[in-house]
Structure formats: structure tokens, C-alpha cells
Amino acid sequence: MKKQSQWKSSTGFILASAGSAIGLGAMWKFPYMAGIYGGGAFLLMFLLFTIIVGLPLLIMEFAVGKMGQTYTTKIYEKLTQKKWLNIIGWNGNLAVFILFGFYSVIGGWIIIYILKVLGQLIGLSSGNLSSIEFEAIITNPWLTIMGQGIFILLTMVIVMMGVEKGLEKASKIMMPLLFIFLIVIVVRSLSLEGAQSGLRYILQPRIEDLSVKGTLFALGQSFFTLSLGTTGMITYASYASKEMTIKTSALSIVIMNIVVSVLAGLAIFPATEAFGFKPADGPGLLFKVLPQVFDQMAAGSLFYFIFLILFLFAALTSSISLLELNVSNFTKNNNEHRARVALIASVLVFIISVPATLSFGSLNDVRIFGLTIFDAMDFLVSNILMPLGALGTTLVVGQLLDKDALKESFGRDRFKLFSPWYYLVKLVLPLVIILVFIMQLI
Ligand code: PHE
């Protein structure tokens, strides 16, 4: 018999979708992007986009999932009776496939750091945390490929176990712990000598630092952190029970994401300035700066180790949602084939992830429109496929779905702002996304 995955409670749903959202996007990507595109100015744009574009889109994706109750390469047909619209689901599927490919590179770095710090803790290697050489790690092909292999393997094993089991319960402890750790790092980072200028860098929006490119990347960042446009959130909402609260869940996820992004910024930039790093250092920023901060704490290595485990956990709850989307689409929600599909998808992801890893080393000279393979994959996903997917869904929701049925899907979670939200999704957001696309081409 076909058995569709279901969350047991709406808490399960909210924990899982928050898990999907909060991950490398908020903690690793936000600071590195903000460091390149103007600090406070980037933060301001990111906040605006997250609230004006991201939140309504997340509400939309939850509503679509709740109404459609099926996998996302079928859901559009089910809701509109138009089969060709399933292409939006396939677009999302492609997006998460590529996303997982480069996400695993960073997941792999975390694993390598965990092993290195563990080595120091048990006395296999000497030196302090700052002596771990980032460049030597990311340019070492076998080490990085092993790291990302382990990351993909961990994700695969968890997904094979099914949605009900596994991480939801653990995330009730791990996520608050991660939050506490972030606050501790912020406090330590802010108390460093020279921290003030870093604090100003991230909190003070300097209008002259606002660029068209930075604005586009800020929008891409909102999509990325909220997992939008990939239909990943639609999938999770389709597993949810009738009692799931669309508006409240979306709002809490957006708030948590903003808080974690801002905390990551407050943890990184004061220390970046204090230790003389450049904010525009790129994807390695967090990995270079944080060891220095922990070196300034008592029992820093141990705390850094615990932090890395929590960080890995947050990354895994996101990568799980990436693989889960492929599994739910290719098994058509039939749990019988779960394990096989998870295995095949993971092997394919591993294959495409290798060039992404090597683009930090031997393949660094290979450029696609001037971008490294890693950056090109990220750009394709965050700035093209995710906005395209979201655009498709806004058109379906605004033009094809019945407004009353849509309203009903909110159920007991009454939504006073339903009408403004609806017209925003129907009339404004598609235009915003199209405009951004045109700007990107120019
Ligand atoms: N939102 C996740 C993060 O910030 C990444 C993600 C994107 C997960 C799309 C699922 C779907 O880390």
C-alpha cells in the first residue's frame, strides 16, 4: 500500500521547516555576502526583502502545500488541472539538486574542522585553533572530497530513516543550544579590542555602499535562507496535518532566520575587524574568524568543538530537506522506494559536488561567466532557479487558484491580512521578481 509521509503533530512540521530554513544560509552565507556587499547596507536590504518578499512567499508556499497535500512535481497539476505547470516542481527539484551539490562542500568543511579540533582535543595534534590552516584544507582535494562525502552520507542515512523519526526531537534541544552558543560568541566578539568598527560595519547602513548587485544578492539571500522557490517548503507543508498554522509558522520561521542571521553578523564582523581580516574575504570568512574568537575563551577548543557539532546539525537539518524533496518527488511519496531513491540521488549529488569542491583548489581557474564553479552553482540556484520557481508559484496562486479555497486553507489560524497578502502575491511580487530578473540580465 502507498503510504504518504506525515508529521505527527504541527510541532513536528514547524521544527522541520525551521530546520530546513536555518542552516548554512543564515550562519555562513549571510556574513560572507554581507562582507562583500556593504555590511549594514546589505543587512538593510536583506531585512526589507525578507519581510516584504520572503514572508509573503513563505506563507504562499505553506498554503499551496497544505491545499495540495502531495509531492511537488504533481501538486501544481492537482491544484490547477494543468499538467504542464508541474514544471515548477521540476524546476525546484533541479534547484535543490544543484544546491545540495555546493551545500555539501561547506558541510564537508565543517566536518573537517570537527575532526581537526577533535585531534587537538585528544592530543593527536598540537597548536591552538587559529593554527588550523583554512587555505590548506580547502585546497586539499582528498580531504575536502572526503568531508563532503561524509556530509552527504550522513544526510542520506537520516533521510532513509523517514520523516517521522530522527531529528525533529533532537532539534528541540540542539537549536536552542546553538542559539545560546551564538549569543556567547557575539558577547566575546563584541568585547574584543577594536570590535567597535566591525559592529558599525554591520549595523550602520551606508547608502553609498548599496549597489545593484548587492541588492540582487540580498534578494537571493532571502530566498536561500527561507528555502523559497525550491518547493521544499511546499513539500514539508504537504506532510503537515490539518491543524498546521500557516501564518504563525511562517512568521516564526522568518523571525528566527532574521535573528540567527543578525547574530551571525554580530559574531563575525567585530572579530573580523579585531583580528585584522577583510570583511570581503568570501566563503571562508566564518571558518577563519571563529577559531580566533574561541582561542580567546577559556576551554575554547572544547566550546568550538561543541559549536561545530551544533553548526553541523543545523546544516544537516537543511540538507535533509534538500534530499527529502528529491525523494518525495521521485518516489511519488511512496515510502517503499525511499531508501533506493535516497541512495541514487545522493550518489548523483556527490558526483556534481566534486567539481564544486575542486573549484577552491585545482579547478579555481575554470570560470563560468567569470564565476568559479562553486559560485556559478550558487548563482544559478539562488538568483535564477529559486526566483523562477517562486514566480511560477505566485502566478499559479494569483491567477489560477480559487481565492476562497485559498483563504479556507488558513483554517483556525485566522489571517486578518489575508487580502493585502493575496494582492501582494497576485499583483506585486510577480512584478518584483520579473524586475529583478531584468536587472540581473543588464
Ligand atoms: N535555507 C537553507 C539554509 O539556509 C538552504 C535551503 C534552501 C534548504 C532551499 C532547502 C531548500 O541553509
Coordinates of C-alpha atoms and ligand atoms in Angstrom, one line a residue:
M1 CA 0.0 0.0 0.0
K2 CA 1.2 3.5 -0.7
K3 CA 2.0 5.3 2.5
Q4 CA 2.4 9.0 2.4
S5 CA 4.8 10.6 4.9
Q6 CA 3.1 12.7 7.6
W7 CA 4.2 14.7 10.6
K8 CA 2.5 13.5 13.8
S9 CA 2.0 17.0 15.1
S10 CA 2.2 20.5 13.9
T11 CA 5.2 21.0 16.1
G12 CA 6.9 18.4 14.0
F13 CA 6.2 20.4 10.9
I14 CA 7.4 23.7 12.4
L15 CA 10.6 22.1 13.7
A16 CA 11.3 20.6 10.4
S17 CA 10.6 23.6 8.3
A18 CA 12.6 25.8 10.7
G19 CA 15.3 23.2 10.4
S20 CA 15.3 23.5 6.7
A21 CA 15.4 27.2 6.7
I22 CA 18.0 27.8 9.4
G23 CA 21.3 26.4 8.3
L24 CA 24.4 27.5 6.4
G25 CA 22.3 30.3 4.7
A26 CA 21.9 32.3 7.9
M27 CA 25.2 31.4 9.6
W28 CA 27.8 31.0 6.9
K29 CA 26.4 32.7 3.8
F30 CA 24.8 35.8 5.3
P31 CA 28.0 37.1 6.9
Y32 CA 30.1 36.3 3.8
M33 CA 27.7 38.0 1.5
A34 CA 27.2 41.0 3.8
G35 CA 31.0 41.3 3.9
I36 CA 31.3 41.6 0.2
Y37 CA 28.2 43.7 -0.5
G38 CA 28.5 46.6 2.0
G39 CA 27.7 45.3 5.5
G40 CA 24.9 47.4 7.0
A41 CA 23.6 48.3 3.6
F42 CA 23.3 44.6 2.7
L43 CA 21.7 43.8 6.1
L44 CA 19.1 46.5 5.5
M45 CA 18.2 45.2 2.0
F46 CA 18.1 41.7 3.3
L47 CA 15.7 42.6 6.1
L48 CA 13.5 44.5 3.7
F49 CA 13.4 41.7 1.2
T50 CA 12.9 39.1 3.9
I51 CA 9.9 40.9 5.3
I52 CA 8.3 42.2 2.1
V53 CA 9.0 39.4 -0.3
G54 CA 10.2 36.4 1.7
L55 CA 7.5 36.2 4.4
P56 CA 4.5 36.5 1.9
L57 CA 6.2 33.9 -0.3
L58 CA 6.7 31.5 2.6
I59 CA 3.1 31.9 3.6
M60 CA 2.2 31.2 0.0
E61 CA 4.3 28.0 -0.2
F62 CA 2.8 26.7 3.1
A63 CA -0.7 27.4 1.8
V64 CA 0.0 25.6 -1.5
G65 CA 1.4 22.6 0.3
K66 CA -1.5 22.4 2.7
M67 CA -4.0 22.7 -0.1
G68 CA -2.3 20.3 -2.4
Q69 CA -1.2 17.6 0.0
T70 CA 1.1 15.8 -2.5
Y71 CA 4.6 15.8 -3.9
T72 CA 5.6 18.9 -5.7
T73 CA 6.0 17.6 -9.2
K74 CA 2.3 16.7 -9.1
I75 CA 0.9 19.3 -6.8
Y76 CA 0.5 22.0 -9.5
E77 CA -1.4 19.7 -11.7
K78 CA -3.6 18.6 -8.8
L79 CA -4.4 22.2 -7.9
T80 CA -4.9 23.6 -11.4
Q81 CA -5.7 20.6 -13.6
K82 CA -2.8 21.8 -15.8
K83 CA -0.2 19.2 -16.2
W84 CA 2.5 21.4 -17.7
L85 CA 2.6 23.5 -14.6
N86 CA 4.3 20.6 -12.8
I87 CA 7.4 22.1 -14.4
I88 CA 7.5 24.5 -11.5
G89 CA 8.0 21.4 -9.3
W90 CA 10.7 20.1 -11.5
N91 CA 12.5 23.5 -11.5
G92 CA 12.5 23.3 -7.7
N93 CA 13.8 19.7 -7.8
L94 CA 16.6 20.7 -10.1
A95 CA 17.4 23.7 -7.8
V96 CA 17.8 21.6 -4.7
F97 CA 19.8 19.0 -6.5
I98 CA 22.4 21.6 -7.5
L99 CA 22.1 23.4 -4.2
F100 CA 22.9 20.2 -2.3
G101 CA 25.9 19.8 -4.6
F102 CA 27.6 23.0 -3.4
Y103 CA 26.0 23.0 0.1
S104 CA 27.8 19.7 0.8
V105 CA 31.1 21.5 0.2
I106 CA 30.6 23.7 3.2
G107 CA 29.1 20.8 5.2
G108 CA 32.3 19.0 4.4
W109 CA 34.4 21.9 5.7
I110 CA 32.6 21.7 9.0
I111 CA 33.2 18.0 9.3
I112 CA 36.9 18.5 8.5
Y113 CA 37.1 21.2 11.2
I114 CA 35.4 18.9 13.7
L115 CA 38.0 16.2 13.0
K116 CA 40.8 18.7 13.3
V117 CA 39.6 20.1 16.6
L118 CA 38.9 16.7 17.9
G119 CA 42.5 15.8 17.0
Q120 CA 43.7 18.7 19.1
L121 CA 41.4 17.9 22.0
I122 CA 42.6 14.3 22.3
G123 CA 46.2 15.4 21.8
L124 CA 46.8 13.9 18.4
S125 CA 47.9 17.3 17.1
S126 CA 49.2 20.4 18.8
G127 CA 48.7 24.1 18.4
N128 CA 45.7 26.3 19.0
L129 CA 42.6 26.7 16.9
S130 CA 44.0 29.5 14.9
S131 CA 46.7 27.3 13.7
I132 CA 44.3 25.2 11.7
E133 CA 45.0 26.4 8.2
F134 CA 41.9 27.1 6.2
E135 CA 43.6 27.5 2.8
A136 CA 45.5 24.2 3.3
I137 CA 42.2 22.5 4.0
I138 CA 40.1 23.8 1.1
T139 CA 42.8 23.3 -1.5
N140 CA 43.3 19.7 -0.4
P141 CA 41.2 17.6 -2.8
W142 CA 41.1 14.3 -1.0
L143 CA 40.4 15.8 2.4
T144 CA 37.5 18.0 1.1
I145 CA 36.0 15.3 -1.0
M146 CA 36.1 13.0 2.0
G147 CA 34.4 15.7 4.1
Q148 CA 31.6 16.3 1.7
G149 CA 31.2 12.6 1.1
I150 CA 30.6 12.2 4.9
F151 CA 28.2 15.1 4.9
I152 CA 26.2 13.6 2.0
L153 CA 26.3 10.1 3.6
L154 CA 25.0 11.5 6.9
T155 CA 22.2 13.2 5.2
M156 CA 21.3 10.1 3.2
V157 CA 21.2 7.8 6.2
I158 CA 18.9 10.2 8.1
V159 CA 16.6 10.6 5.1
M160 CA 16.4 6.8 4.6
M161 CA 15.1 6.5 8.1
G162 CA 12.0 8.6 7.2
V163 CA 10.4 11.8 8.2
E164 CA 8.7 10.9 11.5
K165 CA 11.8 9.6 13.1
G166 CA 15.1 11.3 13.5
L167 CA 15.9 14.8 14.0
E168 CA 12.7 16.7 15.0
K169 CA 13.1 15.7 18.6
A170 CA 16.8 16.4 18.7
S171 CA 16.3 19.8 17.2
K172 CA 14.2 20.9 20.2
I173 CA 17.5 20.7 22.2
M174 CA 20.1 21.4 19.5
M175 CA 18.6 24.6 18.1
P176 CA 18.2 26.5 21.4
L177 CA 21.7 25.4 22.3
L178 CA 23.1 26.7 19.0
F179 CA 21.3 29.9 19.7
I180 CA 22.9 30.2 23.2
F181 CA 26.3 29.5 21.7
L182 CA 25.8 32.2 19.1
I183 CA 25.0 34.7 21.8
V184 CA 28.1 33.7 23.7
I185 CA 30.2 34.2 20.6
V186 CA 28.6 37.6 20.0
V187 CA 29.4 38.7 23.5
R188 CA 33.0 37.5 23.3
S189 CA 33.4 39.0 19.8
L190 CA 32.0 42.4 20.9
S191 CA 34.3 42.6 23.9
L192 CA 37.4 42.2 21.7
E193 CA 39.6 45.2 21.3
G194 CA 38.8 47.0 18.1
A195 CA 35.3 45.4 17.9
Q196 CA 33.5 48.7 17.5
S197 CA 34.3 49.3 13.9
G198 CA 33.1 45.8 13.0
L199 CA 29.9 46.5 14.9
R200 CA 29.4 49.7 13.0
Y201 CA 30.2 47.9 9.7
I202 CA 27.3 45.5 10.0
L203 CA 24.8 47.7 11.8
Q204 CA 25.2 51.0 10.1
P205 CA 23.7 51.2 6.6
R206 CA 25.9 53.4 4.4
I207 CA 23.8 54.2 1.4
E208 CA 26.8 54.7 -0.8
D209 CA 27.6 51.0 -0.3
L210 CA 24.3 50.0 -1.8
S211 CA 24.9 48.5 -5.3
V212 CA 22.5 47.0 -7.8
K213 CA 24.5 43.8 -7.5
G214 CA 24.4 43.8 -3.7
T215 CA 20.6 44.4 -3.8
L216 CA 20.2 41.4 -6.1
F217 CA 22.3 39.2 -3.9
A218 CA 20.3 40.4 -0.9
L219 CA 17.2 39.1 -2.5
G220 CA 18.9 35.9 -3.5
Q221 CA 20.0 35.6 0.2
S222 CA 16.4 35.9 1.4
F223 CA 15.3 33.1 -1.0
F224 CA 18.2 31.0 0.1
T225 CA 17.7 31.3 3.8
L226 CA 14.0 30.7 3.7
S227 CA 14.4 27.8 1.3
L228 CA 12.0 29.6 -1.1
G229 CA 11.2 28.8 -4.7
T230 CA 12.5 25.3 -4.5
T231 CA 9.2 23.9 -3.4
G232 CA 11.0 22.4 -0.4
M233 CA 8.7 24.2 2.0
I234 CA 5.7 23.2 -0.1
T235 CA 6.8 19.6 0.4
Y236 CA 7.0 20.0 4.2
A237 CA 3.7 21.7 4.3
S238 CA 2.1 18.9 2.3
Y239 CA 3.2 16.5 5.0
A240 CA 1.6 18.6 7.7
S241 CA -1.6 17.8 9.4
K242 CA -4.8 19.9 9.0
E243 CA -4.0 21.8 12.2
M244 CA -0.8 23.2 10.9
T245 CA -0.8 27.0 11.2
I246 CA 0.3 28.7 8.0
K247 CA 0.7 32.3 9.1
T248 CA 2.1 31.7 12.5
S249 CA 4.6 29.1 11.4
A250 CA 5.8 31.3 8.5
L251 CA 6.2 34.3 10.8
S252 CA 8.1 32.4 13.4
I253 CA 10.5 30.9 10.8
V254 CA 11.1 34.3 9.3
I255 CA 11.8 35.8 12.7
M256 CA 14.2 33.0 13.7
N257 CA 16.0 33.3 10.5
I258 CA 16.5 37.0 10.8
V259 CA 17.7 36.6 14.4
V260 CA 20.2 34.0 13.5
S261 CA 21.5 35.9 10.5
V262 CA 21.9 39.1 12.6
L263 CA 23.6 37.1 15.4
A264 CA 26.0 35.6 12.9
G265 CA 26.8 39.1 11.6
L266 CA 27.4 40.3 15.2
A267 CA 29.6 37.3 15.9
I268 CA 31.7 37.6 12.8
F269 CA 32.3 41.3 12.0
P270 CA 33.6 42.7 15.3
A271 CA 36.0 39.8 15.4
T272 CA 36.9 40.3 11.7
E273 CA 38.0 43.8 12.4
A274 CA 39.6 43.0 15.7
F275 CA 41.8 40.3 14.2
G276 CA 42.6 42.2 11.0
F277 CA 40.7 40.1 8.5
K278 CA 38.9 41.6 5.5
P279 CA 35.1 41.5 5.6
A280 CA 35.1 40.8 1.9
D281 CA 37.1 37.6 2.4
G282 CA 34.5 35.4 0.8
P283 CA 33.2 31.9 1.7
G284 CA 36.0 31.2 4.2
L285 CA 35.1 34.2 6.5
L286 CA 33.4 32.3 9.3
F287 CA 36.0 29.4 9.2
K288 CA 38.9 31.8 9.5
V289 CA 37.4 34.2 12.1
L290 CA 35.7 32.0 14.6
P291 CA 38.7 29.9 15.7
Q292 CA 40.4 33.2 16.6
V293 CA 37.4 34.1 18.8
F294 CA 37.3 30.7 20.5
D295 CA 41.1 30.9 21.1
Q296 CA 40.3 33.9 23.4
M297 CA 38.0 31.9 25.6
A298 CA 38.7 29.5 28.5
A299 CA 38.3 25.9 27.2
G300 CA 37.9 27.5 23.8
S301 CA 38.7 24.3 21.9
L302 CA 36.1 22.3 23.6
F303 CA 33.5 25.0 23.1
Y304 CA 34.4 25.4 19.5
F305 CA 34.1 21.7 19.1
I306 CA 30.6 21.7 20.6
F307 CA 29.7 24.7 18.4
L308 CA 30.8 22.9 15.3
I309 CA 28.6 19.9 16.2
L310 CA 25.6 22.2 16.6
F311 CA 26.5 24.0 13.4
L312 CA 26.7 20.7 11.6
F313 CA 23.4 19.7 13.0
A314 CA 21.8 22.9 11.6
A315 CA 23.4 22.3 8.2
L316 CA 22.1 18.7 8.2
T317 CA 18.5 19.6 9.0
S318 CA 18.7 21.8 5.9
S319 CA 20.4 19.2 3.7
I320 CA 17.9 16.7 4.7
S321 CA 15.1 18.9 3.3
L322 CA 17.1 19.1 0.1
L323 CA 17.3 15.3 -0.3
E324 CA 13.8 14.8 1.0
L325 CA 12.4 16.9 -1.8
N326 CA 14.1 14.6 -4.4
V327 CA 12.9 11.5 -2.5
S328 CA 9.3 12.7 -2.3
N329 CA 9.2 13.6 -6.0
F330 CA 10.9 10.5 -7.4
T331 CA 9.1 8.0 -5.1
K332 CA 5.8 9.9 -5.6
N333 CA 5.6 9.8 -1.8
N334 CA 5.7 6.1 -1.8
N335 CA 7.8 5.1 1.2
E336 CA 8.7 1.7 -0.2
H337 CA 11.2 3.1 -2.6
R338 CA 12.6 5.7 -0.2
A339 CA 15.9 4.0 0.5
R340 CA 16.8 3.3 -3.1
V341 CA 15.9 6.8 -4.4
A342 CA 17.8 8.4 -1.5
L343 CA 20.9 6.4 -2.4
I344 CA 20.8 7.2 -6.1
A345 CA 20.1 10.9 -5.6
S346 CA 23.0 11.1 -3.0
V347 CA 25.4 9.4 -5.4
L348 CA 24.5 11.9 -8.1
V349 CA 24.8 14.8 -5.8
F350 CA 28.2 13.6 -4.7
I351 CA 29.3 13.5 -8.3
I352 CA 28.3 17.1 -9.1
S353 CA 29.7 18.2 -5.7
V354 CA 33.3 17.2 -6.6
P355 CA 33.9 20.0 -9.2
A356 CA 32.4 22.5 -6.7
T357 CA 34.9 21.4 -4.1
L358 CA 37.8 21.4 -6.5
S359 CA 36.9 24.9 -7.6
F360 CA 38.6 26.1 -4.4
G361 CA 41.8 24.4 -5.5
S362 CA 42.9 22.8 -8.7
L363 CA 39.8 23.9 -10.7
N364 CA 40.0 27.5 -9.5
D365 CA 40.9 28.8 -12.9
V366 CA 37.8 27.3 -14.5
R367 CA 35.3 30.2 -14.8
I368 CA 31.7 30.3 -16.0
F369 CA 30.7 33.9 -16.8
G370 CA 33.6 35.0 -14.6
L371 CA 32.5 32.8 -11.6
T372 CA 34.1 29.8 -10.1
I373 CA 32.2 26.5 -10.4
F374 CA 31.0 26.9 -6.8
D375 CA 29.9 30.5 -7.3
A376 CA 28.2 29.7 -10.6
M377 CA 26.2 26.9 -9.0
D378 CA 25.2 29.2 -6.2
F379 CA 24.2 31.9 -8.6
L380 CA 22.2 29.6 -10.8
V381 CA 20.3 28.4 -7.8
S382 CA 19.9 31.5 -5.6
N383 CA 19.5 34.1 -8.3
I384 CA 17.8 32.2 -11.1
L385 CA 16.1 28.9 -10.3
M386 CA 14.7 29.9 -6.8
P387 CA 13.2 33.2 -8.0
L388 CA 11.9 31.5 -11.1
G389 CA 10.2 28.8 -9.0
A390 CA 8.7 31.4 -6.7
L391 CA 7.5 33.4 -9.7
G392 CA 5.8 30.4 -11.1
T393 CA 4.0 29.7 -7.8
T394 CA 2.9 33.3 -7.4
L395 CA 1.3 33.1 -10.9
V396 CA -0.4 29.9 -10.0
V397 CA -1.7 31.2 -6.7
G398 CA -2.7 34.6 -8.0
Q399 CA -4.1 33.7 -11.4
L400 CA -5.4 30.1 -11.1
L401 CA -6.3 29.2 -7.5
D402 CA -9.7 30.0 -6.1
K403 CA -9.3 32.8 -3.6
D404 CA -11.9 31.5 -1.2
A405 CA -10.4 28.0 -1.1
L406 CA -7.0 29.6 -0.5
K407 CA -8.5 31.6 2.4
E408 CA -10.0 28.5 3.8
S409 CA -6.7 26.7 3.9
F410 CA -5.6 29.0 6.7
G411 CA -8.2 27.3 8.9
R412 CA -8.2 28.3 12.5
D413 CA -5.0 30.3 12.1
R414 CA -7.1 33.4 11.1
F415 CA -5.2 35.7 8.9
K416 CA -6.5 39.3 9.2
L417 CA -4.2 40.5 6.5
F418 CA -5.4 37.9 4.0
S419 CA -6.5 40.4 1.4
P420 CA -3.4 42.6 1.4
W421 CA -1.3 39.4 1.3
Y422 CA -3.3 38.0 -1.5
Y423 CA -3.0 41.1 -3.7
L424 CA 0.7 41.4 -2.9
V425 CA 1.2 37.8 -4.2
K426 CA -1.1 38.3 -7.1
L427 CA -0.1 41.7 -8.4
V428 CA 3.1 43.0 -6.8
L429 CA 5.5 40.1 -6.1
P430 CA 5.5 38.7 -9.7
L431 CA 6.5 42.1 -10.9
V432 CA 9.2 42.5 -8.4
I433 CA 10.7 39.1 -9.3
I434 CA 10.5 39.9 -13.0
L435 CA 12.1 43.3 -12.5
V436 CA 14.9 41.7 -10.6
F437 CA 15.4 39.3 -13.4
I438 CA 15.7 42.1 -16.0
M439 CA 18.1 44.0 -13.8
Q440 CA 20.2 40.8 -13.5
L441 CA 20.4 40.5 -17.2
I442 CA 21.6 44.1 -17.6
Ligands
PHE1 N1 17.6 27.5 3.8 C1 18.7 26.6 3.8 C2 19.8 27.3 4.5 O1 19.8 28.5 4.8 C3 19.1 26.1 2.5 C4 17.9 25.5 1.7 C5 17.5 26.1 0.5 C6 17.3 24.4 2.2 C7 16.4 25.5 -0.2 C8 16.2 23.8 1.5 C9 15.8 24.4 0.3 O2 20.8 26.8 4.9

